[in-house]
Every structure is written in C-alpha cells, then in structure tokens.
XYZ file of C-alpha atoms in Angstrom:
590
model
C 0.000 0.000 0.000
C 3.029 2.555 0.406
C 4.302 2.379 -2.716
C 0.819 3.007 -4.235
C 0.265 5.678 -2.060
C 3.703 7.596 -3.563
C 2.311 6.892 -6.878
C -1.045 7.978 -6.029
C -2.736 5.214 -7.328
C -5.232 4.095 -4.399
C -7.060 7.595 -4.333
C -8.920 8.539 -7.493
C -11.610 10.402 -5.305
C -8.771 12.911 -4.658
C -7.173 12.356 -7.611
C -10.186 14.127 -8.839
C -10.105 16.990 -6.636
C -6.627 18.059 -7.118
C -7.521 18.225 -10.928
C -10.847 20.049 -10.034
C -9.282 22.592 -7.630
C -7.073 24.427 -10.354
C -9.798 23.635 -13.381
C -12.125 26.012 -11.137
C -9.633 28.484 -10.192
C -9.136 28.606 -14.035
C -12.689 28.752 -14.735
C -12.589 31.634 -11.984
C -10.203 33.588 -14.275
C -11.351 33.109 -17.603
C -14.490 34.765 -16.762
C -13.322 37.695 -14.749
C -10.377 37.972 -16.816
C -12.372 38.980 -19.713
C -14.523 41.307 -17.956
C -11.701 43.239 -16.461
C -9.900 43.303 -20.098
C -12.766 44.264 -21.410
C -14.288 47.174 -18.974
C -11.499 47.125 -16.181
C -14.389 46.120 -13.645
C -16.066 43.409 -13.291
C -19.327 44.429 -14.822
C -19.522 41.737 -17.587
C -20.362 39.373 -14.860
C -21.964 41.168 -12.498
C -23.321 43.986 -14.373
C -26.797 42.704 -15.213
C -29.138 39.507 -14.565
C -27.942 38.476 -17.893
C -24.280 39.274 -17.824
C -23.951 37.248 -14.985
C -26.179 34.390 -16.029
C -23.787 34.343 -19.430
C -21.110 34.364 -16.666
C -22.100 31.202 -14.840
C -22.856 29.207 -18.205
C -19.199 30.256 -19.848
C -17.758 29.446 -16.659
C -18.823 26.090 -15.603
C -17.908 25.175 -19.694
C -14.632 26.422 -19.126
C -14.287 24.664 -15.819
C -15.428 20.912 -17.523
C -13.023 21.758 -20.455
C -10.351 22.956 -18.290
C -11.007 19.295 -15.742
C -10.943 17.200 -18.782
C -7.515 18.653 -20.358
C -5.538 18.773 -17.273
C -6.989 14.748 -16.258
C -5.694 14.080 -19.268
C -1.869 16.628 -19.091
C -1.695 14.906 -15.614
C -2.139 11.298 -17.225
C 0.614 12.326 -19.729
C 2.772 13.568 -16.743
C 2.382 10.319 -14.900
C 3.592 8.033 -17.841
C 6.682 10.627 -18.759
C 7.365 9.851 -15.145
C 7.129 6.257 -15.341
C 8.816 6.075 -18.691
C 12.424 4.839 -18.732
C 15.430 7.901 -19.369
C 16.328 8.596 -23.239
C 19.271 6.412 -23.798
C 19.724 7.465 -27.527
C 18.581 10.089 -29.730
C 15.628 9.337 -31.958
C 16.266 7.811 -35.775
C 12.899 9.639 -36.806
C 14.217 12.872 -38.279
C 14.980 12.755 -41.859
C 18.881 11.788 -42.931
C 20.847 15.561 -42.540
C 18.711 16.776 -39.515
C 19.637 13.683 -37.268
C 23.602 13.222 -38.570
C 23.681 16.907 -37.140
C 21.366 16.261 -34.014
C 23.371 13.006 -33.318
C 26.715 14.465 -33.242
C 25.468 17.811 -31.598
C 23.601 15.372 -28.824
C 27.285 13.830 -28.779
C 29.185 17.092 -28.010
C 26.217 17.691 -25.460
C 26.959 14.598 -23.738
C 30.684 14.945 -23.808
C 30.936 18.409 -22.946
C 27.346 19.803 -22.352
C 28.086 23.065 -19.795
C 30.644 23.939 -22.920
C 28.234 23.256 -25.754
C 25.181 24.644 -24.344
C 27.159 27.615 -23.090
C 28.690 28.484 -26.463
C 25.322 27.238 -28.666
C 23.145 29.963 -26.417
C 26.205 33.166 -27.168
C 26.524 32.265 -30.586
C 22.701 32.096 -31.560
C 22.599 35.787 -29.021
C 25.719 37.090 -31.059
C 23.649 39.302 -33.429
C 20.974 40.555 -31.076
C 24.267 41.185 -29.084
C 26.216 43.014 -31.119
C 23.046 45.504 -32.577
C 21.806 45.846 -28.776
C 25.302 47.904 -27.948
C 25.888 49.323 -25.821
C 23.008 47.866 -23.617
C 19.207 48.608 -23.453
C 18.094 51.429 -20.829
C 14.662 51.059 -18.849
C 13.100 53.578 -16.284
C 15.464 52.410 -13.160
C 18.692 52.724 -15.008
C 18.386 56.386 -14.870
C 18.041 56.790 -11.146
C 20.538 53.981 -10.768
C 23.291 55.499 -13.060
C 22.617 58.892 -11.311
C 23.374 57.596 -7.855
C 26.924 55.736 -9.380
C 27.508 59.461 -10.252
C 26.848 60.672 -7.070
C 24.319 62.730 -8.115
C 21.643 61.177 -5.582
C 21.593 60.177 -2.606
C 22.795 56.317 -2.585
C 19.601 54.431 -1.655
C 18.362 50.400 -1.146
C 15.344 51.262 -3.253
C 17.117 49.538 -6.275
C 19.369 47.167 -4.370
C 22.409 48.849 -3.845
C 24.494 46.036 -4.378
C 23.533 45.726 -8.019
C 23.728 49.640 -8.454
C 27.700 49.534 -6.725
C 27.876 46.650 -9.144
C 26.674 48.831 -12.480
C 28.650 51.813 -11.462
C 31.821 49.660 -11.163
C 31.602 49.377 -14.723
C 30.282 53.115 -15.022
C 33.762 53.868 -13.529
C 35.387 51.551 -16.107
C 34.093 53.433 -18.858
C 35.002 56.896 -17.595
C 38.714 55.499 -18.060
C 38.476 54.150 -21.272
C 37.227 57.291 -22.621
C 33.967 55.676 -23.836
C 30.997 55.874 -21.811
C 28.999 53.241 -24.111
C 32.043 50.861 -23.778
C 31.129 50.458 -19.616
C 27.267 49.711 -19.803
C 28.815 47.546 -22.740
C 30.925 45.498 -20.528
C 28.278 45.101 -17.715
C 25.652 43.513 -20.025
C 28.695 41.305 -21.252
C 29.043 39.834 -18.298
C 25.085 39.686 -17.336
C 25.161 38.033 -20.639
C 27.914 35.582 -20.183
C 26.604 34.560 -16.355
C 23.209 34.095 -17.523
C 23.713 31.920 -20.753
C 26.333 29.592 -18.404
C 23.379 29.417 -15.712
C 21.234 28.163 -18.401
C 24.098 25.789 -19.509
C 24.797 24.743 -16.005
C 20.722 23.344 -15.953
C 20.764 21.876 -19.070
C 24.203 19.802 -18.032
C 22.383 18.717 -14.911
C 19.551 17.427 -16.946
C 22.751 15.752 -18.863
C 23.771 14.475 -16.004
C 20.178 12.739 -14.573
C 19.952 11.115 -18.110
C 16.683 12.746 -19.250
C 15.713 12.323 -22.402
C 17.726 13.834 -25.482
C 14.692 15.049 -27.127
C 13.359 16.935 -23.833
C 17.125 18.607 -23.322
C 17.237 19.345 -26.884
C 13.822 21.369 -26.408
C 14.937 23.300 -23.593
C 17.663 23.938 -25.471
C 16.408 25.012 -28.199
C 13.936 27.503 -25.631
C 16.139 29.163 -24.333
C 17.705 29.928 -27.912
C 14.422 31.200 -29.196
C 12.988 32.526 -25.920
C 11.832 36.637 -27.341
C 12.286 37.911 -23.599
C 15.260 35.659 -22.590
C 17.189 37.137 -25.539
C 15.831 41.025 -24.894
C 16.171 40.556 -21.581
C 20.372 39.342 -21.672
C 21.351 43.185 -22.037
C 18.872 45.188 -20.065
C 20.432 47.053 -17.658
C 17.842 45.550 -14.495
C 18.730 44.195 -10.951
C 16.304 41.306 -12.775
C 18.687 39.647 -15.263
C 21.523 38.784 -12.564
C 18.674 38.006 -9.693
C 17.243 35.088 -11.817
C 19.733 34.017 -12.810
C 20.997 33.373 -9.056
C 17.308 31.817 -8.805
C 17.984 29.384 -11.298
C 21.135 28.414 -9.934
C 19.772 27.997 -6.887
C 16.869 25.639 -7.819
C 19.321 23.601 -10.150
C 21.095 23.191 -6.729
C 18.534 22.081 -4.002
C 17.600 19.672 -6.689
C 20.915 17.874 -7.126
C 21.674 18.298 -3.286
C 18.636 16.894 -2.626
C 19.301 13.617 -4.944
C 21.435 11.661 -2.494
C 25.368 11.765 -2.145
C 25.925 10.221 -5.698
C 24.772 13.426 -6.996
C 26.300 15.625 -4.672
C 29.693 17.637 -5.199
C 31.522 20.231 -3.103
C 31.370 22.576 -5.509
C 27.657 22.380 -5.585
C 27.780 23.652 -1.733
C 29.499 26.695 -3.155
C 27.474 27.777 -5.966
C 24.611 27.194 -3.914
C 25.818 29.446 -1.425
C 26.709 31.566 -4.187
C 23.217 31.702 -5.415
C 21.371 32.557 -1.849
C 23.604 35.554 -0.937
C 22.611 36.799 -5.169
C 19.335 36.358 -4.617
C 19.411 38.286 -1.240
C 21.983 40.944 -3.139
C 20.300 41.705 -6.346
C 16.601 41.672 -5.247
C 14.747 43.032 -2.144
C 12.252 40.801 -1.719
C 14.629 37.671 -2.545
C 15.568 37.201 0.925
C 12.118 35.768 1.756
C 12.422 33.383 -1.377
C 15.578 32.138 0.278
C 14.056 31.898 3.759
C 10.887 30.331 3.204
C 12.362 27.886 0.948
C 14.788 26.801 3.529
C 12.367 26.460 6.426
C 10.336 24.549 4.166
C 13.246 22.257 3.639
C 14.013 21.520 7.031
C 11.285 18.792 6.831
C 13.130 17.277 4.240
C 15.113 14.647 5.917
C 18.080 13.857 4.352
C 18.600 17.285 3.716
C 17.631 19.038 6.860
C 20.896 20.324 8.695
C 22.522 21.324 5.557
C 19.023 23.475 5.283
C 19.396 24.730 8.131
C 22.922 25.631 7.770
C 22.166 27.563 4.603
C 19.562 29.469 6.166
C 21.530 30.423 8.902
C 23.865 31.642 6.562
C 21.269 33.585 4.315
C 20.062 34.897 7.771
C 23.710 36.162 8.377
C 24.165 38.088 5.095
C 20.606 39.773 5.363
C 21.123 40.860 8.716
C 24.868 41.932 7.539
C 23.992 43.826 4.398
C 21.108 45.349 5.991
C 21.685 46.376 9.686
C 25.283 46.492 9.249
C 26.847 47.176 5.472
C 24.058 49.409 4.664
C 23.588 51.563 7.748
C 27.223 51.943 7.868
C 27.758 53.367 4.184
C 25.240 56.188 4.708
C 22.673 53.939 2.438
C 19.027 55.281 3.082
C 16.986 52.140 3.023
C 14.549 51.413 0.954
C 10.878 53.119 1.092
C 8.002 51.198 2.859
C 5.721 52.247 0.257
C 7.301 49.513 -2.159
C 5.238 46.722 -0.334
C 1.637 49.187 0.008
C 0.888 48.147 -3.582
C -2.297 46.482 -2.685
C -3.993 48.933 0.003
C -2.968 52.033 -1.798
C -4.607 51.119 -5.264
C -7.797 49.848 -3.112
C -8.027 53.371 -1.572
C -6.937 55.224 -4.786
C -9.612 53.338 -6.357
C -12.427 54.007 -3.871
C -11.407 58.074 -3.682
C -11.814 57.491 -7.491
C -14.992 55.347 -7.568
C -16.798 56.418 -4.341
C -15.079 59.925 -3.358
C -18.446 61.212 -2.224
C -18.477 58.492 0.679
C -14.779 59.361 2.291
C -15.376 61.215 5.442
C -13.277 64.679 5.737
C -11.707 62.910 9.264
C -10.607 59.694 6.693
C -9.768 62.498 4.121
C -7.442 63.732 6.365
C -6.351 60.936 7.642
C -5.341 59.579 4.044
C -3.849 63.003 2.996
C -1.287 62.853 5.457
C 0.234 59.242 3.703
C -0.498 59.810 0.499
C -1.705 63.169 -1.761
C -5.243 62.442 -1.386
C -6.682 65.023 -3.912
C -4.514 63.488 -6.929
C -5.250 59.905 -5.893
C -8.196 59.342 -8.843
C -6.302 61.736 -11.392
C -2.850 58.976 -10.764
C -5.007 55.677 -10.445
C -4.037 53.697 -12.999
C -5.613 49.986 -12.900
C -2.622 48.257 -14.107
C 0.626 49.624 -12.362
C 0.545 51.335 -8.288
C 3.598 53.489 -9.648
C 1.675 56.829 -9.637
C 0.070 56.220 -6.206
C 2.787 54.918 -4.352
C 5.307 58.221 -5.309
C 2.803 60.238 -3.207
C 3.339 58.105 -0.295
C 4.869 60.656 2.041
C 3.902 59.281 6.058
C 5.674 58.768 8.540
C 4.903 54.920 10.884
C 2.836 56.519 13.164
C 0.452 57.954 10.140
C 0.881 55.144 8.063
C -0.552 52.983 11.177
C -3.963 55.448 11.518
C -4.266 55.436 7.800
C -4.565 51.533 7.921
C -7.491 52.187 10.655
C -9.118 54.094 8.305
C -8.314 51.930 5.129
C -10.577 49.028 6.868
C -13.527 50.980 7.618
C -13.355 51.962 3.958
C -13.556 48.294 3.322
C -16.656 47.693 5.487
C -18.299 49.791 3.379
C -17.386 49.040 -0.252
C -15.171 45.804 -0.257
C -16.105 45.471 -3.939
C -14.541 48.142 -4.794
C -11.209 47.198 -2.804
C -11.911 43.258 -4.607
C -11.860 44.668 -8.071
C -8.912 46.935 -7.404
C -6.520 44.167 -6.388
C -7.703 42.063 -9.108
C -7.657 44.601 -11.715
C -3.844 45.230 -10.784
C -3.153 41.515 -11.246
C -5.277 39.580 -13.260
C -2.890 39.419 -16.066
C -0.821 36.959 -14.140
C -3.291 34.127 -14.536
C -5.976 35.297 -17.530
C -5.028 34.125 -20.912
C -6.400 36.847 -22.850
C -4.960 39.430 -25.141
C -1.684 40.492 -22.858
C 1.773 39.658 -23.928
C 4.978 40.843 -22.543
C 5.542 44.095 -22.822
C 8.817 45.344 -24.808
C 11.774 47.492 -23.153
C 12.269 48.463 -26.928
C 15.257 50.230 -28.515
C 13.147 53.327 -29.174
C 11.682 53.505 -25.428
C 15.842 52.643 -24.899
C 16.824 55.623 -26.662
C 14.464 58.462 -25.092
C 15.835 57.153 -21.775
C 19.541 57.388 -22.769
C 18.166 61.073 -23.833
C 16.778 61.980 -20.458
C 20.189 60.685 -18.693
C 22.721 62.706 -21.032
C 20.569 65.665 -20.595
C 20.630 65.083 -16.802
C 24.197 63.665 -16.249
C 26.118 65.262 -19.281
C 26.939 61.710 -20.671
C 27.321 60.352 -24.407
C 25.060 57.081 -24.074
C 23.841 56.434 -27.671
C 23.266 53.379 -30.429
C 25.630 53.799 -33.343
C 23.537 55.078 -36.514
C 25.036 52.719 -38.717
C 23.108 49.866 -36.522
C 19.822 51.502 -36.567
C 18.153 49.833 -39.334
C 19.193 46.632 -38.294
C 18.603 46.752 -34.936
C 14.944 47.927 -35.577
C 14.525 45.324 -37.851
C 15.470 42.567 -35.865
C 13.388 43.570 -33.131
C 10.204 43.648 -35.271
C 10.705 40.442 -36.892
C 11.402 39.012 -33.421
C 8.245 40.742 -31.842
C 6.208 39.515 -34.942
C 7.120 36.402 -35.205
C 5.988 35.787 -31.069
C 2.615 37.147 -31.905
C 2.105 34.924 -33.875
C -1.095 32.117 -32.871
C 1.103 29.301 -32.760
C 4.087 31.239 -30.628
C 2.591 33.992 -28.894
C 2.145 31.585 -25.850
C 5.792 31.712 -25.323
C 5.101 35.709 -24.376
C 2.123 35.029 -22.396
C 2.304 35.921 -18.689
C -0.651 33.686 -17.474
C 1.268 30.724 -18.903
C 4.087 30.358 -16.698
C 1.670 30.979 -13.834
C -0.379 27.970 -14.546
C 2.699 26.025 -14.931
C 3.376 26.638 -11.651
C -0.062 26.260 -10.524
C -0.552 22.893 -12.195
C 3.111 21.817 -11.363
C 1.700 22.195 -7.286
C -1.671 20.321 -7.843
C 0.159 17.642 -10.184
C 2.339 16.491 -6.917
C -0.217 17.260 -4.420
C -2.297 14.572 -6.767
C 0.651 12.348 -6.741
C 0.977 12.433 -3.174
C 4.682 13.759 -3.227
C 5.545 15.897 -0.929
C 8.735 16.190 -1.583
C 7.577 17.546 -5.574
C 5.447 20.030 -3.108
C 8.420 21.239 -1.336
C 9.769 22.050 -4.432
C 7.061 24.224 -5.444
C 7.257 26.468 -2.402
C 9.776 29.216 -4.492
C 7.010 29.034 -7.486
C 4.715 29.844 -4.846
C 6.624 32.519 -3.089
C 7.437 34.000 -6.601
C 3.819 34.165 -6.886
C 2.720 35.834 -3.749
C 5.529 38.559 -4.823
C 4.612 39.337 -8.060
C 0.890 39.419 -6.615
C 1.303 41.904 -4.110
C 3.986 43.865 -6.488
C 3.369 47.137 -8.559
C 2.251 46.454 -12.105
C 0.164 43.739 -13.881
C 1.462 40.471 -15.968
C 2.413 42.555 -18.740
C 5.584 43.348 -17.079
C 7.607 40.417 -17.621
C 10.386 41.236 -14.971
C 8.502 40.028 -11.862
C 8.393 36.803 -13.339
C 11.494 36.455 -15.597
C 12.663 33.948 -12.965
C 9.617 31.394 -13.674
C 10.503 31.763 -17.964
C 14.307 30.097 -16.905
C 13.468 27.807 -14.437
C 10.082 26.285 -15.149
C 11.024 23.868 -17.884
C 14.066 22.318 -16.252
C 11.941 21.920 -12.683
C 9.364 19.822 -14.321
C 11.869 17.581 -16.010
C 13.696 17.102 -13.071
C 10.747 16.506 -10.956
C 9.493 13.897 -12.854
C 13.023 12.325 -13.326
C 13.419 12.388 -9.704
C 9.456 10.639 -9.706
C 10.676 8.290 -11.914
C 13.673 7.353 -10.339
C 12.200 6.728 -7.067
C 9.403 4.864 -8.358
C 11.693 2.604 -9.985
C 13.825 1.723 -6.914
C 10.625 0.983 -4.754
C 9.301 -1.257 -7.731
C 12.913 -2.562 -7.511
C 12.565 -3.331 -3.571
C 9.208 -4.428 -3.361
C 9.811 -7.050 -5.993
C 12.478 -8.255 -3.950
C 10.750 -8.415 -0.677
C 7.942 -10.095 -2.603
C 10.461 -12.730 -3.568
C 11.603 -13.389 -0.095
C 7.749 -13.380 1.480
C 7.195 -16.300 1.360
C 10.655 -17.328 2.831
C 9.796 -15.214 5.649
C 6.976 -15.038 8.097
C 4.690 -12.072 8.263
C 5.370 -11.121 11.758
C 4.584 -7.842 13.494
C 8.250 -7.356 13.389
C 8.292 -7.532 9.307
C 5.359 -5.574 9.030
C 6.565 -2.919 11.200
C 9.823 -2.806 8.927
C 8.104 -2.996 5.929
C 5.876 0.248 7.285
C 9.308 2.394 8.302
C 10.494 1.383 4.599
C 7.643 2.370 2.693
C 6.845 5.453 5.080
C-alpha cells in the first residue's frame, strides 16, 4: 500500500479533486479575466441579470473543459514519469537533420556546460552586437545617477547591483567611452546568464533525461523573445534570476542523495542565496521560506538549516550592518503598500463622495489624497505609491481608516486588487511588454541631458537593430508562438506543477514548489500587472528544467521501490509475516 500511495494510485476520489481545484480556479479567471480586459471592472459578470447568467454558463464550460484537459496533461505527466530515461537520440528525423542532431547530442553529452554555453552566445551574437551598448529602462536612470553621485545612494534599487553597475560606469570613464562600460556590464550579465542556463541543461545531462526533452529546452532558451531582450537590459532582474535558477538547479541535485552531490555544488549554492538576497529586495524571503520549508526534508535538513543560517547572516549583515554603515538610506516602505494604496486610490476614485473629511485627512497625510483618482491607474501602483509621504505613526492610523473603507465598499477594494493583477493568470490578449530600442533611446536622452553623458546606439546599426526587433516581436505574436510571451502561462505552470504532486501524493515535488509559490505571492502583491515580464522572468528560466527534473526524480524513485518491493515479494514467502516484518516494511515504505 506505500508504494501506491507515492504513486497515487489508491485515491482517485482525490485524484479528482486536485484536478478540479485548479480547473475552477481557471474557470474563476477566464471569466473575470475577460470582464476586467474588457471594462477594467467586473461588470460583464456582475453587471446585469444576464451578464452574470452568461457568466455562470461560460464558466462552468470552461471549468469541464479545463477538468478534462488537465486529467488528461496529468495522465501524460504520470507516464513521462514512469517512462524509462532517453538512452539514444531518436532515428525519426529525416537523414541531414539527425547526422547533425546526433553528433550535436554527442558534443552535449561529452561536454554539455561547454556546448550549451557556447550554442546559447553564438545564436545571441547578433541581437548582441546591434543591442550595444546595452538597453536602458526607467530604473537605469536613477541607478546610473546615484553611481555618479548625483543622488543620494539608496536600497530602493538594491544597492548592491547599483555599486555593481557603477563599477563598470567607472570603467568606462577610463576608457574614454561611456557606451564601452554599460557595454561590458551587459557582457558579463550576458555571459553569467547563458552559463546558468548551460549549467541546468548539463544537470539534466547528467540525470539522463531524455535527449529530445534537453534538446527542447535547449532550443527555448535559444528562441525565448524575452530571454534574448532581456540578456542586455540594464535591471537588478537579469543577474537576480539568474541566481534563482542556480539555486533551484542546486537544491535539486543536493537533494538527490550523495551520488549526486559535489563540493562545488555547496558553493554555488551558497553563491546563489547571498545573489538572490543581493540583487533583489524581496529575494531574501524566497531564500528563507524555501529553507524552512526544507528543514522537513530529511536527508537534507541540517545542511538546510545551515544555509539558512547563513542567508540569515548576510541579510542581517547587508542590511543592519553594510548598509547603515555606508550612509545607504533604506529602501521606502511604500514599495510593499501596492495592494492597500490602489484599493483606496480606487475608492477616492470610484466612491469619493463616501470618504469622510476625518478619513480624508487621515489619508492626505500618507499619500496626496486630492490626486489619488487623477494617478489611479488599474494596471501599475507606480503613480500612487510616489505620493506616499507618512511617517509609521500615520501610516498605522491610515490603515485604521483603510478598513472601515472596506466595510463599506469591499467590492470596490476586490476589483482593485484584481484589476492590478489579473494578467498573471488570464489568458487573454496580454503579452509581454517590450523594453524596446526606441523607449531605450528616449531614456539614454533623459540621462545625457541630466548627467552630461554620451550614451547612444551607433547610426550605422539603426536599421538593423529595428529590424530585428520587429521580426522578433512579430514572429511571437504569432497564434502558434505567442504563448511563449504570455504571462498567465508560466503561472499555470506553476499552478498545475503544485496540484500535479499534491495529486501524486509527493511531498517532496510540493516542497519544491514552495519558491514558485513565493514567486507568486511577490509578483501578486507587487506594482504592475502580468504585462511586465520582470517580476516573473525567474519562472521563464526555471520552469522547464523543474518539471523535467521533478518527474526524473518521480521516476527514479518509483523505480527503486518497484525494484525493492519485488524483492521483498520474492523473499515473502521465505519469511513469516510477523509484526516485526510488518513494522519494517511500514518504516520502509513510510
């Protein structure tokens, strides 16, 4: 009975819940989704008696359709992970394609952190070589003014990634070329990223999954529209997921047993926390709840506990120590009051007339209560939060006053949160939006006119830089691709990657789904909507190689405890069926 409860094969009753849980939740979306594309409200469902009884009939269709596709994914799922490791690559392909798959899959076996690592900066070369010196987004600006010393050095944008991007800065000032520094920075964001990405697909190498599933992760992250925009924007993003990946690579082969393990891998792991605590505010609780989660991993528990201790050490360093000590003003509070500040910009906006002048007041000292409607925008908290202006004491009255706003119109505060995020998990019309070279080159503007630098694109580049970029960005709207540049997508991967193990009964393959779900709750109480890929640029690198390994690892131990329970079957009837052997077989199968 213990080995069919791992394989969760003696439940179906909740076999069928864990598949109905997320088909609701997606039935939940699909119809609110819409309305809030539609009307930003949601007043397609409950706008009329109609509306909403066209509502319930689209969503319980969507909800069977949704059941009856992921049954049948999950099936799929549980015979990849009961099917035997790739041992050769496929004869299918016609006579040219597989002589140069078969000795590419060769150099890939032989040498595959080399191959990968060279195939992904080769295929990147052009879009490297046009993007110089590096793309500029909204933060570089206040980032590249505080390596000037121009503003005040702050932990808004981590200031370990902005000492890190004025280093180069610096570098550039004494070659005599501004462009060259930014240049050499997004070289080596570049470089660390595409080995990170090599490093996963030599561990999938290494676990012996299939050639065909390596070579399609492979061949993702060549393709991959945002992976390859993404390699030389100048964001505290790029280096932080990277660090991310590393560090899920990691737990997973130090997590495998001591065959897999390698003291090296203790290094880069620790290598990977202290990035992920370095180049991204919030990554310190991806590190810490992942850890504590671990500790109920067995076999893995003091070294858990040892790495969080560490984390611990380096957050509390960098941020009561480091930080204080260089003069660094910490970051603003107002970076995690996303969610009640769009609720109450959105009721001043929506139901202004009921706001008391004691709330008014109240509010006005926190945040600039009489532009709060005029800056409300749906989709991003940006406006809203650079009124915040309180100090704790205010901010703590203000939160008084924010819930007796909600007694009285918690629809309002419901349709604000969900308008800011819906994105995320609705399918609909929203891609990724585009740091493009034209939004690039009105921010270099703004800096040279502020700073008195010389960033700038060579002219001789300009056609073919604009070029590429629209071929790229057509190509991924396309039916067929466009998927690939769809927000919701990764999030349901992640969703359906936590109910597929839950369903399976793993809870190890649960454990692993804690910094999904982490990831989530961050980019769900964060500023902006799903369009803005760089809240979950993480997920796009490390989503495919999780699932593989997950269900290698499924596989794997499935096979050893069909392995073991054949033998003990063979010696049963050798053996009396004491309580003694039934008490060992129960610790065993546990």
């Amino acid at each position: 009975m213990g080995l069919h409860r791992e394989l969760g094969q003696d439940a179906p009753r909740f076999s069928k819940v864990w598949c109905g849980i997320p088909a609701a939740l997606f039935a939940f979306f699909m119809v609110f989704g819409r309305s809030f594309e539609k009307t930003d409200s949601w007043d397609l469902v409950f706008g009329s008696m109609p509306d909403f009884l066209l509502s319930l009939a689209q969503g319980i269709g969507w909800f069977l359709a949704f059941y009856l596709g992921i049954s049948f994914l999950f099936g799929l799922l549980d015979k990849a992970g009961t099917a035997g490791a790739g041992k050769s690559v496929s004869h299918s392909q016609p006579g040219i394609l597989r002589r140069i798959w078969r000795k590419y899959w060769t150099m890939v076996e032989t040498r595959p952190i080399a191959t990968v690592w060279g195939t992904l900066l080769l295929v990147n070369l052009p879009y490297m070589v046009l993007s110089y010196p590096a793309i500029f987004m909204g933060d570089t600006g206040s980032q590249l003014s505080q390596g000037f010393g121009e503003a005040t050095l702050t932990n808004h944008h981590p200031v370990i990634h902005t000492l890190f991007l004025s280093l180069f800065v610096r570098m550039g000032e004494l070659l005599g070329n501004e462009n060259a520094g930014v240049f050499l920075y997004c070289l080596v964001q570049a470089l660390l990223v595409c080995l990170v990405l090599a490093y996963a697909a030599a561990a999938l190498v290494e676990i012996k999954a299939p050639p065909a599933v390596v070579g399609g992760i492979i061949l993702y992250y060549c393709i991959h529209p945002r992976i390859s925009s993404y390699l030389f924007l100048l964001t505290k993003d790029v280096p932080y997921s990277a660090c991310v990946t590393l560090f899920y690579v990691l737990l997973f082969k130090l997590t495998a047993g001591p065959a897999h393990r390698k003291k090296r891998d203790y290094v880069l792991f620790g290598a990977a926390v202290l990035g992920m605590i370095c180049f991204r505010n919030e990554g310190k609780y991806m590190v810490v709840l992942t850890l504590l989660a671990f500790l109920f991993w067995k076999g893995f528990r003091k070294k858990a506990a040892a790495f969080l201790g560490i984390g611990a050490a380096a957050g509390v360093l960098l941020n009561q120590v480091l930080i204080p000590a260089m003069g660094v003003t910490p970051g603003s509070v107002r970076e995690m009051l996303s969610v009640p500040f769009q609720q109450t910009a959105r009721y001043v906006r929506d139901a202004g007339e009921d706001v008391t002048p004691e709330e008014r007041e109240v509010i006005d000292r926190v945040l600039d209560y009489d532009s709060l409607a005029e800056n409300y925008d749906p989709g991003i908290s940006d406006n809203v939060k650079a009124t915040y202006h309180g100090t704790t004491e205010e901010l703590l009255e203000y939160f008084g006053v924010w819930f007796q706003m909600f007694l009285r119109h918690p629809g309002i505060y419901i349709q604000a949160t969900m308008n800011n995020y819906y994105q995320y998990f609705y399918p609909g019309e929203t891609l990724f939006s585009l740091y493009s070279y034209e939004w690039s080159d009105g921010i270099m503007e703004d800096i040279n006119e502020k700073l008195g630098t010389d960033y700038h694109y060579p002219e001789s580049l300009w056609e073919a830089r604009n070029s590429l970029e629209a071929v790229r960005e057509d190509i991924f709207s396309l039916p067929a691709l466009s998927f690939l540049n769809m927000p919701a997508f990764y999030t349901w991967g992640a969703i359906l990657y936590f109910f597929y193990f839950l369903r399976r009964k793993s809870w190890k393959g649960v454990l692993f789904s804690v910094p999904m779900l982490v990831q989530m709750l961050i980019f769900i109480t964060g500023p902006t909507n799903g369009f803005y890929c760089r809240y979950e640029f993480s997920m796009l690198l490390y989503l495919p190689v999780v699932w593989v390994f997950s269900l290698a690892a499924s596989r794997r131990r499935q096979s050893q405890q069909a392995c073991l329970m054949t033998r003990r079957g063979r010696t049963a009837s050798h053996q009396p069926l004491d309580g003694e052997n039934v008490r060992r077989m129960g610790r065993f199968y546990k």
